[in-house]
Coordinates of C-alpha atoms in Angstrom, one line a residue:
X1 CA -7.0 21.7 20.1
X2 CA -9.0 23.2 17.2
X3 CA -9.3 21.1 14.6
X4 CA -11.2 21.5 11.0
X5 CA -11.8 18.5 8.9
X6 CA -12.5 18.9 5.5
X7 CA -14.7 16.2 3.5
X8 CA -17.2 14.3 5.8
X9 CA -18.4 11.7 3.2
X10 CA -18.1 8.1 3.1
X11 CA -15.4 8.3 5.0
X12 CA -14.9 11.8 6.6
X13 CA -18.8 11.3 8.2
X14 CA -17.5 8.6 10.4
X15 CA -14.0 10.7 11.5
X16 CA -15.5 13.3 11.7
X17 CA -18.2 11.7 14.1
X18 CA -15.1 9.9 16.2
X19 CA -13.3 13.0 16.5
X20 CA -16.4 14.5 17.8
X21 CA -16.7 12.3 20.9
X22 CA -12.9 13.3 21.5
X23 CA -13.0 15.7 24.8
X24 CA -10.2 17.8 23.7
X25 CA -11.0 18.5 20.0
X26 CA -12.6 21.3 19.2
X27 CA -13.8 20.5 15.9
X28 CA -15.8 21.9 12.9
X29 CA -16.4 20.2 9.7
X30 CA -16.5 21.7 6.1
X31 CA -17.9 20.0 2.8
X32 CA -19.7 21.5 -0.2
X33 CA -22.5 18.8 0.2
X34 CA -25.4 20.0 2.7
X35 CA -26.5 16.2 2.5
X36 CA -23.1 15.3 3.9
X37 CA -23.0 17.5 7.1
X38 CA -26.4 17.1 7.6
X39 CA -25.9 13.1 8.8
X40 CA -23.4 14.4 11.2
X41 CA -24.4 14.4 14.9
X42 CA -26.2 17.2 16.5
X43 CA -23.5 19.5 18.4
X44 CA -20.9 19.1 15.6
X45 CA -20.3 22.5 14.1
X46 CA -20.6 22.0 10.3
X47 CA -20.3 24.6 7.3
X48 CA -20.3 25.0 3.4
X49 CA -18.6 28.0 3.7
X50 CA -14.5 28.0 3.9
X51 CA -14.4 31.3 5.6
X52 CA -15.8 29.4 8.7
X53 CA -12.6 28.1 9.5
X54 CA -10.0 30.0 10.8
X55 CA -7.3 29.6 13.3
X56 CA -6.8 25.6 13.6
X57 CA -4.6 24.5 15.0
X58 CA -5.1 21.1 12.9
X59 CA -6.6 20.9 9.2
X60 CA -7.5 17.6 8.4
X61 CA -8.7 17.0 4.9
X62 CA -10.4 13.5 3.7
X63 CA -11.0 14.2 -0.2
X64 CA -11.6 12.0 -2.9
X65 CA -8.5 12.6 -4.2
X66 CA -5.4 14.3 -5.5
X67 CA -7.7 16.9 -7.2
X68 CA -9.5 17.4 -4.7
X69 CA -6.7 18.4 -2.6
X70 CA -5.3 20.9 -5.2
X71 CA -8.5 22.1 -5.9
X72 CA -8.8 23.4 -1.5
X73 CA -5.2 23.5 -0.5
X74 CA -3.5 25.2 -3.8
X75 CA -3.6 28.9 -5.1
X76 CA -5.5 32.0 -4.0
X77 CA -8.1 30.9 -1.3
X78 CA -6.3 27.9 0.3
X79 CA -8.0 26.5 3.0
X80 CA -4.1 26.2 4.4
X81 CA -4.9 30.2 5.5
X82 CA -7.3 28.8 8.2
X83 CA -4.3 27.4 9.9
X84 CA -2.7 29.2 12.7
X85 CA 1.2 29.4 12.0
X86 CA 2.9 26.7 14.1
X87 CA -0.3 24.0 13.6
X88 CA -0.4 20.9 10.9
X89 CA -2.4 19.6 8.0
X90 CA -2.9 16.5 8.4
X91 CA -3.7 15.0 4.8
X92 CA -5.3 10.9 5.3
X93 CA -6.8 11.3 1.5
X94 CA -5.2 9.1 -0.8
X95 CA -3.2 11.7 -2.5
X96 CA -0.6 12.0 -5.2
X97 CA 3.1 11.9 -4.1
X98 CA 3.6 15.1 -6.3
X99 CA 0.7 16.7 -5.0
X100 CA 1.7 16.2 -1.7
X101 CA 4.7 17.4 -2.3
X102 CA 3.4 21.0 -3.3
X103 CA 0.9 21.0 -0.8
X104 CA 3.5 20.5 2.1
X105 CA 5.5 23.4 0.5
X106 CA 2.9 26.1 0.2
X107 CA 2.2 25.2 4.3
X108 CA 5.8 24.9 5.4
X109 CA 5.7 28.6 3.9
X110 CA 3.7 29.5 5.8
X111 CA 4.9 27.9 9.1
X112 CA 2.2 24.7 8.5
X113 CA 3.7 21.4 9.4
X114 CA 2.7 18.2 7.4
X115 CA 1.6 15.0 8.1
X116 CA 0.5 12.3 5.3
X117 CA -1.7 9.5 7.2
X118 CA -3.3 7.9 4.0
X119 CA -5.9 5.1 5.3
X120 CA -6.5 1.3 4.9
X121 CA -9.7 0.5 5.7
X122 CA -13.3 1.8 4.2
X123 CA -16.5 3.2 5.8
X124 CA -17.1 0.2 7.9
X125 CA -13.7 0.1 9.5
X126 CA -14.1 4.0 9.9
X127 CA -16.9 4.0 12.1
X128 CA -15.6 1.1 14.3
X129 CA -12.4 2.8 14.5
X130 CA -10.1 0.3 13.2
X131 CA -8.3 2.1 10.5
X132 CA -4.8 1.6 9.1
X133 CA -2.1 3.9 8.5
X134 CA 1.4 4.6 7.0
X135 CA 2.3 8.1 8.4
X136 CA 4.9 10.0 7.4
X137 CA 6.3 14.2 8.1
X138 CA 7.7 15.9 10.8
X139 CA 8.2 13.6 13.8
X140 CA 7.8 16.3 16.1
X141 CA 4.4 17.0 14.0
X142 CA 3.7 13.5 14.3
X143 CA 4.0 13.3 17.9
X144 CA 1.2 16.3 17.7
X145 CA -1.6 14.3 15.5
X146 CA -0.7 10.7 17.3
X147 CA -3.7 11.2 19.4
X148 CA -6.1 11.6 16.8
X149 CA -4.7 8.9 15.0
X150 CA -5.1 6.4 17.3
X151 CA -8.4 7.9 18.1
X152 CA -9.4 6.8 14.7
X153 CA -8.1 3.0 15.2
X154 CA -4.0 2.9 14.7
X155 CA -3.9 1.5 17.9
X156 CA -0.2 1.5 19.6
X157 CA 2.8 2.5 17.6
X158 CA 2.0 4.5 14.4
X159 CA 3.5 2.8 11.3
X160 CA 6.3 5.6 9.9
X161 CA 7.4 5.9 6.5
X162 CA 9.6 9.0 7.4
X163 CA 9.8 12.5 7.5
X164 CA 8.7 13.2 3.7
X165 CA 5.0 13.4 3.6
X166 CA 5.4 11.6 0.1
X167 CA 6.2 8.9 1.4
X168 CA 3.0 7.9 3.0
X169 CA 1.1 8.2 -0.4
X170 CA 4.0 5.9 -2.1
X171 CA 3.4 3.1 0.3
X172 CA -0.1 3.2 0.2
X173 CA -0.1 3.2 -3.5
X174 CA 2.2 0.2 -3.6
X175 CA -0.1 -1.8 -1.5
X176 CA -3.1 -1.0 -3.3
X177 CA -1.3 -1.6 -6.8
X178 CA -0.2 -5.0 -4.6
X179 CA -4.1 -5.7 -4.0
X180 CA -5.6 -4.8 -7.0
X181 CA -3.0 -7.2 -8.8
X182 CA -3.9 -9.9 -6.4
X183 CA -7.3 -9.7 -6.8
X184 CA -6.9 -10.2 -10.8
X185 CA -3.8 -12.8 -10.4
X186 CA -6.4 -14.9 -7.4
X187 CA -9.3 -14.7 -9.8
X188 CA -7.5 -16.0 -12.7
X189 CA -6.4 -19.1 -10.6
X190 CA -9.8 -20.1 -9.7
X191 CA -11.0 -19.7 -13.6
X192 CA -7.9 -21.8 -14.1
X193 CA -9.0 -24.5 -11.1
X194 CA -12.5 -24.2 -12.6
X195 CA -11.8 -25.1 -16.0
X196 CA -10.0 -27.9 -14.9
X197 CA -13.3 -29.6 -12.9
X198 CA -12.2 -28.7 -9.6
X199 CA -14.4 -26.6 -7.1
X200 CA -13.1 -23.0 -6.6
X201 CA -14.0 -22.4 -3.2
X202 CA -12.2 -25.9 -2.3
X203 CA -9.1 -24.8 -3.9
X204 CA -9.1 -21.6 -2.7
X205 CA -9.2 -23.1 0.8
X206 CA -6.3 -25.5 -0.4
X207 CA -4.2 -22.0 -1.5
X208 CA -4.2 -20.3 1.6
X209 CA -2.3 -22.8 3.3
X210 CA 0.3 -23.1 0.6
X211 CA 3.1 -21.4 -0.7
X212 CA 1.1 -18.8 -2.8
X213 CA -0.5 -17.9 0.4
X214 CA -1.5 -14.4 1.1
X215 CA -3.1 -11.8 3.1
X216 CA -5.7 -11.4 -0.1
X217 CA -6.6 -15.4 0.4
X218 CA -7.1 -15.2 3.9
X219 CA -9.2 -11.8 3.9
X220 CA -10.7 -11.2 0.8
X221 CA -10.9 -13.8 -1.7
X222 CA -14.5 -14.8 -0.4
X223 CA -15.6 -11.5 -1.7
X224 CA -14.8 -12.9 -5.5
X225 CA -16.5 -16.3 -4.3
X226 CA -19.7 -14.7 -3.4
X227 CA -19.5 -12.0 -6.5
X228 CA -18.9 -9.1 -4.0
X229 CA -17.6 -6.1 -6.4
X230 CA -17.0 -3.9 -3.2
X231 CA -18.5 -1.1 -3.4
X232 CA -16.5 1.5 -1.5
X233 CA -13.8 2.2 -3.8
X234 CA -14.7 3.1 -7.4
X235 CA -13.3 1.6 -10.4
X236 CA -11.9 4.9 -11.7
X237 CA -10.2 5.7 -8.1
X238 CA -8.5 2.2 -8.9
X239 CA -7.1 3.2 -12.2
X240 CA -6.2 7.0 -11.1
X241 CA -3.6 4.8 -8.5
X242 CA -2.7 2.7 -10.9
X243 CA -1.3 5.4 -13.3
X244 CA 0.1 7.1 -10.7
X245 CA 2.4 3.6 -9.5
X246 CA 2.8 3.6 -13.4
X247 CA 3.8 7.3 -13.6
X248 CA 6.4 6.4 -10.5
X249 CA 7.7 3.0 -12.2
X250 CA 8.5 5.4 -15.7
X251 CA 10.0 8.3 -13.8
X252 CA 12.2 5.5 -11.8
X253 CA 13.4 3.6 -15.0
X254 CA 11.6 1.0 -13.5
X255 CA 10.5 -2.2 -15.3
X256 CA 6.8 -2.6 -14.2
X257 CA 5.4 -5.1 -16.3
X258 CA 3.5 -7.2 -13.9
X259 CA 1.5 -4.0 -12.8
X260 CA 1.5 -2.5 -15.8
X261 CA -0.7 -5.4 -17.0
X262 CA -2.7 -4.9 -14.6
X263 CA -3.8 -1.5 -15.1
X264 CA -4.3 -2.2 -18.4
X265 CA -6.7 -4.5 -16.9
X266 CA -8.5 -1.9 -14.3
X267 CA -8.8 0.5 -17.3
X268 CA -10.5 -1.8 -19.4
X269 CA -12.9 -2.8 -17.0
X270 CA -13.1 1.1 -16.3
X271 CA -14.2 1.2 -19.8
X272 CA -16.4 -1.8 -19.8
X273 CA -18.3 -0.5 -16.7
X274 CA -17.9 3.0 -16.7
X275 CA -16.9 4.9 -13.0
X276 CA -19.0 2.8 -10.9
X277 CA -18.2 1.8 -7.4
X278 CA -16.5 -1.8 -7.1
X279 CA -12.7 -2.6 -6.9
X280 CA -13.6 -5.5 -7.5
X281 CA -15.0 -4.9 -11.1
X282 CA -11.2 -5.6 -12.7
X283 CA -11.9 -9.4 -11.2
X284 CA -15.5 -9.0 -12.9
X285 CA -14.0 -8.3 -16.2
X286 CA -11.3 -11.4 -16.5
X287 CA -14.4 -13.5 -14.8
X288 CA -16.7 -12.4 -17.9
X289 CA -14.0 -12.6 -20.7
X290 CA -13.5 -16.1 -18.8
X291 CA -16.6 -18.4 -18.6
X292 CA -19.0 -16.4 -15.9
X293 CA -18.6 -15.3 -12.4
X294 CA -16.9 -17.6 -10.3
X295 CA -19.7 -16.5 -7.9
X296 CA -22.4 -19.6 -6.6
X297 CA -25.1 -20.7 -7.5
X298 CA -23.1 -23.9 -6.2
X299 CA -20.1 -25.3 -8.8
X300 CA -21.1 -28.3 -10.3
X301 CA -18.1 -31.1 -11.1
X302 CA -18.0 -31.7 -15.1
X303 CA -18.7 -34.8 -15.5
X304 CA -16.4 -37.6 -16.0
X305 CA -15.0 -38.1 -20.1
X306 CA -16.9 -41.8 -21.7
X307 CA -14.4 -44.2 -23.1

């Protein structure tokens, strides 16, 4: 199988690199960065040029984003003309339904199948192959790609969200619109348990075994509790979802409010901070318009009121 994957950065290095080791990939990597393919293992053909790539069988593109994606896949010069007729682009950026959408059409023209395999996971779950993903396009395309997939950390059965490669991008967008409200909604609790003389990282303990418990408590809430912004995922990446959940929600007639205040969150914070790296920096914000991080040094009980 000849396979070209497009974007080996923070996340593309380490597929790119697992791929690699796969006996029956044939595989040659293409980014604009020289930095990027030069960390990539020796053996590995690597390019900056797009005329490298021809005859895939497989195009796999891992791009920063939706505009990234038009910017290699759309008009004159597609990348999509490096594909044989009968092969796939398989798209795990997280991308824009809409752009998706037009995407998918200018390959199926040209006898491409798509598959949308947007991930869950960052750089560290990359390169020890546990990624996440919601797949969606052509089953019999799907059945194709599997493989790789699970080469890349699926694991057993691939989680399907249909034959419509927007699809995919929905549902990952809806559970990152999920997280990032979590993460505001969890922080504001513990500046609420604060306030009120109790120990944060005691209550937090105390939430995840009660009714408001959630995958955020049980996975992620010690990164607020140690004043972990992380770093993979920049603030500006955050808000570009959030419109585009918001952009969904309005073309839906869908009352949003709940996330709708929470974007208007993110894109404060985006303001505050500027497009630094930290999808955690939303939390930050409430934390600083709230009293100080919830991070140690180790909370201190107020003392008890005289009379």
């Amino acid at each position: 199988m000849r396979v070209g994957i497009v974007g080996v950065g923070r996340m593309g290095g380490p597929i790119a690199r697992a791929l690699h080791r796969a006996e029956d990939a044939d595989l040659i990597a293409l980014d604009v960065d020289p930095v990027a393919l030069a960390g990539l293992p020796e053996g590995l053909r690597a390019t900056t040029e797009a005329r490298d790539l021809s005859d895939l069988d497989v195009l796999v593109t891992v791009l920063p984003g939706p505009a990234e994606v038009a910017g290699a896949l759309g008009g004159d010069g597609s990348l999509l003309e490096a594909v044989r007729p009968g092969g796939v682009w398989l798209d795990l950026t997280s991308n824009d339904p809409g752009v998706a959408t037009e995407v998918a059409g200018r390959a199926a023209a040209r006898g491409i199948a798509s598959v949308a395999a947007p991930m869950s996971g960052g750089p560290a779950e990359a390169r020890s192959g546990s990624l996440d993903f919601v797949v969606a396009g052509d089953p019999e395309a799907v059945g194709r790609i599997a493989p790789l997939l699970r080469r890349l950390g699926a694991g057993g059965e691939l989680r399907r969200a249909g034959a419509d490669v927007a699809a995919a991008h929905v549902v990952k967008l809806l559970g990152n619109a999920l997280w990032f409200a979590q993460a505001l909604a969890t922080t504001e609790a513990l500046l609420v348990a604060r306030s009120a003389g109790l120990d944060p990282e005691a209550v937090a303990a105390l939430l995840r075994t009660g009714p408001g418990a959630s995958r955020f408590l049980d996975r992620e809430v010690d990164h607020v509790l140690a004043g972990d912004l992380m770093p993979e995922f920049g603030i500006d990446r955050v808000v570009d979802e959030l419109r585009s959940v918001a952009a969904l929600a309005d073309a839906g007639q869908v009352e949003a409010s709940v996330l709708d205040a929470s974007l208007r969150v993110h894109v404060a914070a985006l303001d505050r901070y500027g497009p630094a790296l930290g999808e955690m920096l939303g939390a930050r914000l409430v934390e600083e318009r709230s009293g100080g991080p919830l991070a140690r040094p180790p909370f201190e009980p107020a003392p008890p009121a005289e009379g």
